[in-house]
Tab-separated table of C-alpha atoms in Angstrom:
chain	number	residue	atom	x	y	z
A	1	MET	CA	0.000	0.000	0.000
A	2	LEU	CA	2.656	2.556	1.002
A	3	GLN	CA	4.756	1.565	-2.004
A	4	ASP	CA	1.788	2.408	-4.244
A	5	ILE	CA	1.373	5.750	-2.453
A	6	GLU	CA	5.072	6.542	-2.994
A	7	LYS	CA	4.780	5.701	-6.691
A	8	LYS	CA	1.672	7.849	-7.070
A	9	TYR	CA	3.495	10.883	-5.656
A	10	GLN	CA	6.914	10.013	-7.110
A	11	ASP	CA	7.337	13.448	-8.731
A	12	GLN	CA	6.669	15.236	-5.451
A	13	PRO	CA	8.760	15.619	-2.270
A	14	LEU	CA	7.443	12.496	-0.536
A	15	THR	CA	9.680	9.949	1.172
A	16	VAL	CA	8.488	6.628	2.548
A	17	LEU	CA	10.759	5.005	5.123
A	18	ALA	CA	10.140	1.553	6.535
A	19	LEU	CA	11.510	1.021	10.041
A	20	SER	CA	12.296	-2.526	11.090
A	21	VAL	CA	11.858	-3.291	14.793
A	22	ASP	CA	13.283	-6.792	14.405
A	23	GLY	CA	16.019	-7.999	16.700
A	24	LYS	CA	19.485	-8.826	15.408
A	25	GLU	CA	18.498	-12.423	14.733
A	26	GLY	CA	15.673	-11.339	12.406
A	27	GLN	CA	17.405	-8.567	10.483
A	28	PRO	CA	19.281	-10.848	8.014
A	29	LYS	CA	15.896	-12.127	6.773
A	30	ILE	CA	14.721	-8.684	5.655
A	31	PRO	CA	16.283	-8.665	2.110
A	32	ASP	CA	14.690	-12.017	1.205
A	33	TYR	CA	11.324	-10.840	2.566
A	34	LEU	CA	11.464	-7.674	0.430
A	35	LYS	CA	12.424	-9.642	-2.669
A	36	LYS	CA	9.737	-12.282	-2.135
A	37	ASN	CA	7.015	-9.635	-1.799
A	38	ASN	CA	8.396	-7.400	-4.572
A	39	LEU	CA	8.954	-4.478	-2.214
A	40	ASN	CA	11.376	-1.683	-3.055
A	41	SER	CA	10.990	0.359	0.121
A	42	ARG	CA	14.020	1.616	1.949
A	43	VAL	CA	14.265	-0.141	5.300
A	44	LEU	CA	16.020	1.380	8.294
A	45	LEU	CA	17.023	-0.871	11.187
A	46	ALA	CA	15.438	0.674	14.268
A	47	GLY	CA	15.996	-2.366	16.485
A	48	GLU	CA	13.667	-3.787	19.098
A	49	ASP	CA	13.598	-0.508	21.050
A	50	GLY	CA	12.068	1.349	18.095
A	51	VAL	CA	12.612	5.061	17.574
A	52	GLU	CA	13.117	7.350	20.541
A	53	GLY	CA	10.192	9.710	21.028
A	54	TYR	CA	7.645	7.695	19.029
A	55	GLU	CA	5.235	5.685	21.160
A	56	PHE	CA	3.771	2.632	19.460
A	57	GLU	CA	2.854	-0.965	20.247
A	58	ALA	CA	1.857	-2.500	16.918
A	59	ALA	CA	4.595	-3.087	14.346
A	60	SER	CA	2.370	-1.700	11.570
A	61	SER	CA	2.241	1.868	12.887
A	62	LEU	CA	2.361	4.860	10.529
A	63	PHE	CA	3.624	8.345	11.383
A	64	VAL	CA	3.467	11.278	8.962
A	65	VAL	CA	6.016	14.080	9.399
A	66	ASP	CA	5.781	17.322	7.408
A	67	ARG	CA	8.736	19.062	5.743
A	68	LYS	CA	9.404	21.156	8.851
A	69	GLY	CA	9.614	18.101	11.070
A	70	MET	CA	6.192	18.593	12.641
A	71	LEU	CA	4.188	15.455	13.363
A	72	ALA	CA	1.242	15.614	10.973
A	73	GLY	CA	-0.321	12.218	11.615
A	74	THR	CA	-0.274	9.425	14.204
A	75	PRO	CA	-1.064	5.692	13.752
A	76	GLY	CA	-4.636	5.820	15.007
A	77	GLN	CA	-5.657	8.128	12.164
A	78	TYR	CA	-4.747	5.460	9.597
A	79	TYR	CA	-5.768	2.173	11.185
A	80	TYR	CA	-8.979	1.687	9.241
A	81	LYS	CA	-8.775	4.059	6.235
A	82	LEU	CA	-5.073	4.223	5.411
A	83	GLU	CA	-5.233	4.927	1.659
A	84	GLU	CA	-8.271	7.203	1.892
A	85	GLU	CA	-6.828	9.231	4.758
A	86	LEU	CA	-3.380	9.570	3.179
A	87	ASN	CA	-4.834	10.734	-0.147
A	88	ARG	CA	-6.895	13.288	1.750
A	89	ARG	CA	-4.012	14.690	3.788
A	90	LEU	CA	-0.947	14.399	1.562
A	91	PRO	CA	-1.799	16.947	-1.196
A	92	GLY	CA	-1.937	19.814	1.274
A	93	LEU	CA	1.230	18.752	3.055
A	94	LEU	CA	3.114	18.327	-0.225
A	95	ALA	CA	1.955	21.796	-1.296
A	96	GLY	CA	3.685	23.196	1.787
A	97	GLN	CA	0.582	23.945	3.819
A	98	PRO	CA	1.568	24.152	7.499
A	99	SER	CA	0.460	21.339	9.773
A	100	PRO	CA	-0.781	22.267	13.243
A	101	GLY	CA	0.054	18.737	14.359
A	102	PRO	CA	-2.442	16.354	15.948
A	103	LEU	CA	-3.936	16.903	19.373
A	104	LEU	CA	-1.865	14.434	21.392
A	105	TRP	CA	-3.745	14.576	24.700
A	106	GLY	CA	-6.501	16.525	26.384
A	107	ILE	CA	-9.088	16.502	29.174
A	108	ARG	CA	-12.764	15.884	28.498
A	109	LYS	CA	-13.870	16.210	32.111
A	110	ALA	CA	-12.156	17.073	35.408
A	111	PRO	CA	-13.116	17.870	39.021
A	112	PRO	CA	-13.167	21.566	40.080
A	113	GLY	CA	-9.709	23.041	40.478
A	114	PHE	CA	-8.008	20.309	38.461
A	115	GLY	CA	-4.984	21.651	36.601
A	116	GLU	CA	-1.305	21.097	35.939
A	117	LEU	CA	1.056	21.633	38.891
A	118	TRP	CA	4.235	20.924	36.928
A	119	HIS	CA	5.654	18.733	34.209
A	120	VAL	CA	9.142	17.443	33.509
A	121	PRO	CA	10.625	15.518	30.565
A	122	VAL	CA	11.733	12.039	31.571
A	123	GLY	CA	13.763	11.043	28.507
A	124	ALA	CA	12.923	7.460	27.630
A	125	SER	CA	9.291	6.343	27.832
A	126	ALA	CA	8.090	5.583	31.345
A	127	SER	CA	6.989	2.016	32.026
A	128	ASP	CA	5.734	2.604	35.585
A	129	ILE	CA	5.304	5.337	38.207
A	130	ALA	CA	5.082	5.021	41.995
A	131	ILE	CA	4.741	7.563	44.811
A	132	ALA	CA	6.322	7.291	48.245
A	133	PRO	CA	3.969	9.264	50.553
A	134	GLY	CA	5.506	11.795	52.902
A	135	SER	CA	5.840	11.015	56.613
A	136	GLY	CA	6.827	13.374	59.418
A	137	ASP	CA	9.601	15.620	58.134
A	138	ARG	CA	10.036	13.543	54.997
A	139	SER	CA	8.347	14.876	51.854
A	140	SER	CA	6.697	12.746	49.210
A	141	GLU	CA	8.875	11.321	46.457
A	142	ILE	CA	8.018	10.112	42.968
A	143	GLY	CA	9.694	7.118	41.369
A	144	VAL	CA	9.757	6.638	37.604
A	145	LEU	CA	10.890	3.481	35.869
A	146	ASP	CA	11.697	3.950	32.179
A	147	GLU	CA	12.201	1.601	29.245
A	148	ALA	CA	15.930	2.301	29.239
A	149	HIS	CA	16.092	0.497	32.627
A	150	HIS	CA	16.631	3.693	34.601
A	151	PHE	CA	15.084	4.316	38.007
A	152	LYS	CA	14.596	8.044	38.602
A	153	ARG	CA	13.488	9.746	41.809
A	154	TYR	CA	11.794	13.144	41.828
A	155	SER	CA	10.746	15.448	44.643
A	156	SER	CA	7.091	16.394	45.138
A	157	ARG	CA	7.861	19.503	43.046
A	158	GLY	CA	9.326	17.543	40.139
A	159	VAL	CA	13.021	18.099	40.912
A	160	LEU	CA	15.233	15.174	39.879
A	161	LEU	CA	16.838	13.632	42.987
A	162	SER	CA	18.656	10.645	41.512
A	163	ASP	CA	18.982	8.628	38.322
A	164	VAL	CA	20.221	5.027	38.563
A	165	GLU	CA	20.577	2.528	35.735
A	166	LEU	CA	19.389	-0.896	36.881
A	167	ASP	CA	21.358	-3.991	35.973
A	168	SER	CA	18.371	-5.910	34.635
A	169	LYS	CA	15.092	-5.193	32.925
A	170	VAL	CA	12.209	-4.469	35.293
A	171	TRP	CA	8.625	-3.585	34.438
A	172	GLY	CA	6.919	-2.642	37.730
A	173	LEU	CA	7.637	-0.263	40.608
A	174	SER	CA	6.218	0.081	44.131
A	175	ALA	CA	7.113	2.227	47.145
A	176	VAL	CA	6.664	0.877	50.683
A	177	ASP	CA	8.297	1.096	54.108
A	178	LEU	CA	8.979	-2.604	54.593
A	179	ASP	CA	10.939	-2.546	57.854
A	180	GLY	CA	8.945	0.192	59.611
A	181	ASP	CA	11.919	2.523	60.137
A	182	GLY	CA	10.240	5.496	58.414
A	183	THR	CA	12.340	5.200	55.255
A	184	VAL	CA	10.724	4.015	52.053
A	185	GLU	CA	12.070	1.077	50.072
A	186	TRP	CA	11.440	0.794	46.332
A	187	ILE	CA	10.402	-2.563	44.876
A	188	ALA	CA	11.447	-3.132	41.244
A	189	VAL	CA	9.464	-6.049	39.789
A	190	LYS	CA	10.924	-8.358	37.155
A	191	GLU	CA	9.335	-11.184	35.183
A	192	LYS	CA	9.821	-13.826	37.895
A	193	GLY	CA	11.072	-11.876	40.865
A	194	PHE	CA	11.948	-8.468	42.246
A	195	GLU	CA	14.710	-6.489	43.869
A	196	VAL	CA	14.539	-4.095	46.806
A	197	LEU	CA	16.164	-0.704	46.250
A	198	ASP	CA	17.263	1.736	48.933
A	199	PRO	CA	16.282	5.450	48.693
A	200	SER	CA	19.241	6.151	46.381
A	201	GLY	CA	18.172	3.376	44.000
A	202	LYS	CA	20.891	0.909	45.026
A	203	SER	CA	19.779	-2.722	45.101
A	204	TYR	CA	20.455	-4.451	48.403
A	205	TRP	CA	18.553	-7.713	48.077
A	206	LYS	CA	16.829	-9.693	45.361
A	207	TYR	CA	14.246	-12.450	45.141
A	208	SER	CA	13.701	-14.886	42.276
A	209	GLU	CA	10.901	-17.396	41.876
A	210	TYR	CA	11.941	-20.430	39.841
A	211	SER	CA	8.527	-21.279	38.451
A	212	ALA	CA	7.473	-22.445	35.007
A	213	PRO	CA	7.317	-19.699	32.333
A	214	SER	CA	3.557	-20.208	31.945
A	215	MET	CA	2.906	-19.679	35.674
A	216	GLU	CA	1.840	-16.189	36.669
A	217	PHE	CA	4.055	-14.271	39.074
A	218	ALA	CA	2.799	-11.087	40.733
A	219	ILE	CA	3.090	-8.993	43.869
A	220	GLY	CA	-0.400	-8.660	45.307
A	221	GLY	CA	0.592	-5.929	47.764
A	222	PHE	CA	2.115	-5.349	51.189
A	223	ALA	CA	0.657	-5.909	54.669
A	224	ASP	CA	1.804	-6.359	58.270
A	225	VAL	CA	0.135	-9.741	58.668
A	226	ASP	CA	1.963	-10.787	61.858
A	227	GLY	CA	1.625	-7.452	63.684
A	228	ASP	CA	5.343	-6.842	64.263
A	229	GLY	CA	5.339	-3.360	62.705
A	230	ARG	CA	6.972	-4.552	59.497
A	231	LYS	CA	5.222	-5.222	56.216
A	232	GLU	CA	5.340	-8.528	54.427
A	233	ILE	CA	5.436	-8.864	50.635
A	234	ILE	CA	2.441	-10.897	49.450
A	235	LEU	CA	3.330	-12.928	46.350
A	236	LEU	CA	1.442	-15.015	43.821
A	237	SER	CA	3.335	-17.711	41.925
A	238	GLY	CA	1.069	-19.986	39.926
A	239	ASP	CA	-1.493	-21.219	42.482
A	240	GLU	CA	0.713	-20.561	45.513
A	241	VAL	CA	0.343	-17.477	47.733
A	242	SER	CA	3.300	-16.574	49.980
A	243	ALA	CA	4.163	-13.923	52.519
A	244	LEU	CA	7.807	-12.833	52.606
A	245	ARG	CA	9.224	-10.874	55.515
A	246	SER	CA	10.961	-7.532	54.957
A	247	VAL	CA	14.126	-9.590	54.466
A	248	PRO	CA	14.116	-12.588	52.089
A	249	LYS	CA	12.674	-15.030	54.601
A	250	LEU	CA	9.403	-16.891	54.184
A	251	LEU	CA	6.683	-16.203	56.766
A	252	TRP	CA	4.136	-18.636	55.306
A	253	LYS	CA	3.034	-20.224	52.039
A	254	ASN	CA	-0.429	-21.476	51.081
A	255	ARG	CA	-0.230	-24.470	48.711
A	256	THR	CA	-3.900	-25.497	49.010
A	257	LEU	CA	-5.246	-23.148	46.347
A	258	HIS	CA	-6.327	-24.067	42.819
A	259	ASP	CA	-7.085	-21.940	39.749
A	260	VAL	CA	-5.922	-18.688	41.387
A	261	ARG	CA	-7.068	-15.769	39.242
A	262	MET	CA	-6.432	-12.766	41.502
A	263	LEU	CA	-4.380	-11.736	44.540
A	264	ASN	CA	-4.853	-8.307	46.079
A	265	VAL	CA	-3.929	-6.562	49.322
A	266	ASP	CA	-6.359	-3.736	50.057
A	267	PRO	CA	-5.540	-0.416	51.812
A	268	ARG	CA	-6.529	-1.925	55.180
A	269	GLY	CA	-4.006	-4.763	54.812
A	270	ARG	CA	-6.580	-7.450	54.063
A	271	ILE	CA	-5.479	-10.143	51.614
A	272	TRP	CA	-8.022	-11.180	48.993
A	273	VAL	CA	-7.634	-14.203	46.728
A	274	GLN	CA	-9.930	-15.373	43.941
A	275	THR	CA	-9.927	-19.045	42.963
A	276	GLY	CA	-12.152	-19.642	39.969
A	277	ALA	CA	-15.237	-17.531	40.635
A	278	THR	CA	-14.924	-17.626	44.443
A	279	VAL	CA	-13.371	-14.743	46.395
A	280	ARG	CA	-12.077	-15.200	49.953
A	281	ARG	CA	-9.809	-13.474	52.415
A	282	LEU	CA	-6.625	-15.021	53.748
A	283	LYS	CA	-6.055	-14.947	57.503
A	284	ALA	CA	-2.875	-13.664	59.142
A	285	ASP	CA	-1.407	-17.188	59.050
A	286	GLY	CA	-2.149	-17.619	55.334
A	287	SER	CA	-5.141	-19.941	55.761
A	288	LEU	CA	-8.469	-19.271	54.068
A	289	SER	CA	-11.300	-17.614	55.949
A	290	SER	CA	-14.703	-19.266	55.900
A	291	GLN	CA	-16.529	-16.273	54.391
A	292	SER	CA	-16.691	-16.059	50.616
A	293	PHE	CA	-18.613	-14.472	47.764
A	294	GLN	CA	-18.826	-15.028	44.026
A	295	ALA	CA	-17.390	-12.912	41.223
A	296	PRO	CA	-20.105	-12.452	38.582
A	297	GLY	CA	-19.583	-14.277	35.314
A	298	THR	CA	-15.926	-14.495	34.308
A	299	SER	CA	-14.922	-11.246	36.025
A	300	PHE	CA	-12.120	-10.648	38.538
A	301	PHE	CA	-12.587	-9.095	41.964
A	302	LEU	CA	-10.703	-5.785	42.052
A	303	GLY	CA	-11.368	-4.763	45.653
A	304	GLU	CA	-13.688	-2.770	47.910
A	305	GLY	CA	-14.173	0.954	47.991
A	306	TRP	CA	-14.155	2.853	51.267
A	307	GLY	CA	-15.776	5.924	52.795
A	308	PRO	CA	-18.127	6.963	55.613
A	309	ALA	CA	-20.947	4.660	54.498
A	310	SER	CA	-21.519	1.430	56.415
A	311	SER	CA	-21.459	-0.659	53.241
A	312	HIS	CA	-18.702	-0.348	50.672
A	313	PRO	CA	-19.050	-1.144	46.968
A	314	ARG	CA	-17.225	-4.112	45.484
A	315	TYR	CA	-15.621	-3.723	42.072
A	316	PHE	CA	-15.178	-6.378	39.407
A	317	GLY	CA	-13.410	-6.267	36.058
A	318	PHE	CA	-11.504	-8.323	33.526
A	319	ARG	CA	-7.875	-9.399	33.352
A	320	TYR	CA	-6.735	-7.527	30.259
A	321	PHE	CA	-8.969	-4.475	30.448
A	322	GLY	CA	-6.405	-1.805	31.221
A	323	ARG	CA	-4.919	-1.167	34.636
A	324	VAL	CA	-7.153	-0.533	37.625
A	325	ASP	CA	-5.804	1.388	40.594
A	326	ARG	CA	-6.106	-0.289	44.000
A	327	LEU	CA	-9.134	1.705	45.154
A	328	GLN	CA	-7.167	3.542	47.826
A	329	HIS	CA	-7.259	7.102	46.488
A	330	ASP	CA	-9.537	10.104	46.817
A	331	LEU	CA	-9.089	12.261	43.730
A	332	ASP	CA	-11.803	14.830	44.472
A	333	GLY	CA	-11.321	15.074	48.258
A	334	ASP	CA	-14.825	13.927	49.259
A	335	GLY	CA	-13.602	11.303	51.760
A	336	LYS	CA	-14.537	8.331	49.576
A	337	SER	CA	-12.317	6.115	47.455
A	338	ASP	CA	-12.412	6.568	43.705
A	339	LEU	CA	-11.942	4.005	40.942
A	340	VAL	CA	-9.138	4.900	38.523
A	341	ILE	CA	-8.672	2.992	35.273
A	342	ALA	CA	-5.825	3.443	32.795
A	343	THR	CA	-6.701	2.057	29.364
A	344	GLN	CA	-5.383	2.322	25.839
A	345	GLY	CA	-6.140	5.885	24.928
A	346	GLY	CA	-6.074	7.513	28.369
A	347	MET	CA	-7.509	7.196	31.871
A	348	VAL	CA	-10.849	7.608	33.629
A	349	ALA	CA	-11.633	8.169	37.322
A	350	TYR	CA	-15.081	7.305	38.706
A	351	ALA	CA	-16.793	8.148	41.986
A	352	GLN	CA	-18.514	5.331	43.885
A	353	ASP	CA	-21.890	6.256	42.362
A	354	GLY	CA	-20.465	5.845	38.836
A	355	THR	CA	-20.080	9.571	38.151
A	356	THR	CA	-17.102	10.386	35.930
A	357	LEU	CA	-14.672	12.595	37.848
A	358	LEU	CA	-11.819	12.787	35.360
A	359	ASN	CA	-11.496	11.744	31.729
A	360	LEU	CA	-8.058	12.299	30.217
A	361	PHE	CA	-7.519	11.037	26.682
A	362	ILE	CA	-4.336	10.329	24.726
A	363	GLU	CA	-4.861	10.585	20.998
A	364	ASP	CA	-2.707	7.694	19.884
A	365	ASN	CA	-1.087	5.932	22.803
A	366	GLN	CA	-1.343	2.195	22.164
A	367	LEU	CA	-0.321	1.372	25.730
A	368	ASN	CA	-1.985	1.856	29.091
A	369	PRO	CA	-0.342	5.057	30.382
A	370	PRO	CA	1.682	4.612	33.603
A	371	LEU	CA	0.087	6.562	36.455
A	372	ALA	CA	0.014	6.937	40.222
A	373	LEU	CA	-2.052	8.947	42.698
A	374	ALA	CA	-1.178	10.411	46.094
A	375	ASP	CA	-1.446	13.629	48.082
A	376	ILE	CA	1.843	15.408	47.398
A	377	ASP	CA	0.863	19.020	48.174
A	378	GLY	CA	-1.014	18.598	51.487
A	379	LYS	CA	-4.285	19.984	50.107
A	380	PRO	CA	-7.650	18.146	49.938
A	381	GLY	CA	-7.794	15.659	47.092
A	382	GLU	CA	-4.951	13.702	45.601
A	383	GLU	CA	-2.652	14.492	42.716
A	384	LEU	CA	-2.374	12.413	39.558
A	385	LEU	CA	1.069	11.583	38.185
A	386	ILE	CA	0.868	10.313	34.603
A	387	PHE	CA	3.300	9.788	31.731
A	388	LEU	CA	2.100	11.427	28.525
A	389	PRO	CA	3.824	10.561	25.233
A	390	THR	CA	5.077	13.452	23.119
A	391	MET	CA	5.317	11.621	19.753
A	392	GLY	CA	8.420	12.730	17.930
């Protein structure tokens, strides 16, 4: 298709560049593929990391850049009507008409007083964000994990405090005071394990779970289950749920579970586990409580909301439908927990009655945007930290 477009406009200043995101092992196959499919496109080797500044998930993503280097089109504008949309837009661009660029992100709805406090460039795309709440004389801190394997710490005003390159690829980040000494530890999650980082980002102990590749590994949360003032790390590995002490020592492990679909530690330190369609709480010793309830249909239990009411709503969702925050935040300052969902294309925050509090959209982000919420300015309501792609 793009080769036909290039031929159609061959007498005009149009250049079509194909970017390969194949790894080194796949790059030698490119010439034979082009010859077999009679393709004459120029192919640049971008590598598996793609092109810095361009956010995309699907390999067949198209960006249009005008002659001044302004981004004139993003992949989502061409998904379903590629030829029609290109033929509509290209004549004006080739004639030198200026491009205002696409609207990359915006806000459709927000609570009163919502606005930008600050923004900072983070370099490589962020893969996760976590907030270490302030305590006593210690101010809040923001941790950002990027796709270049850097762990960056920022102050509550956005000032860079440290930048550490990690020795292995991690995809998740959490902030928690594990040992109860008032200093926050950072948990960097890997595919089958994690490492604990000190405030400067230095790793001082690691944990690996040697389970089968097909078995799910996840940190469900943190809770002081034995009442000693320290928080345990609650882990899911396949169908086993474990509690690790603040040092790599097992407190307990439950091997009686089957078909585990969800593990979650709520803001009150209660451990929830869903096996099949049944949801139960785990006791402090790791055994199952007798009380249970059913998740409707094939949904997953996400947790309970909280607030002054005697009964709290229960939330259910689906495994691959975006990222749902842990129901422990109050975005609008009304004293009740809000439900925050990050999905492809932005994020939405709901009040407990289903009212939309905040709707932030990203024009062409194919990933769920990393986000975190916490009170970092001491005023009613919590602040939203979110990574927004700039595209080029």
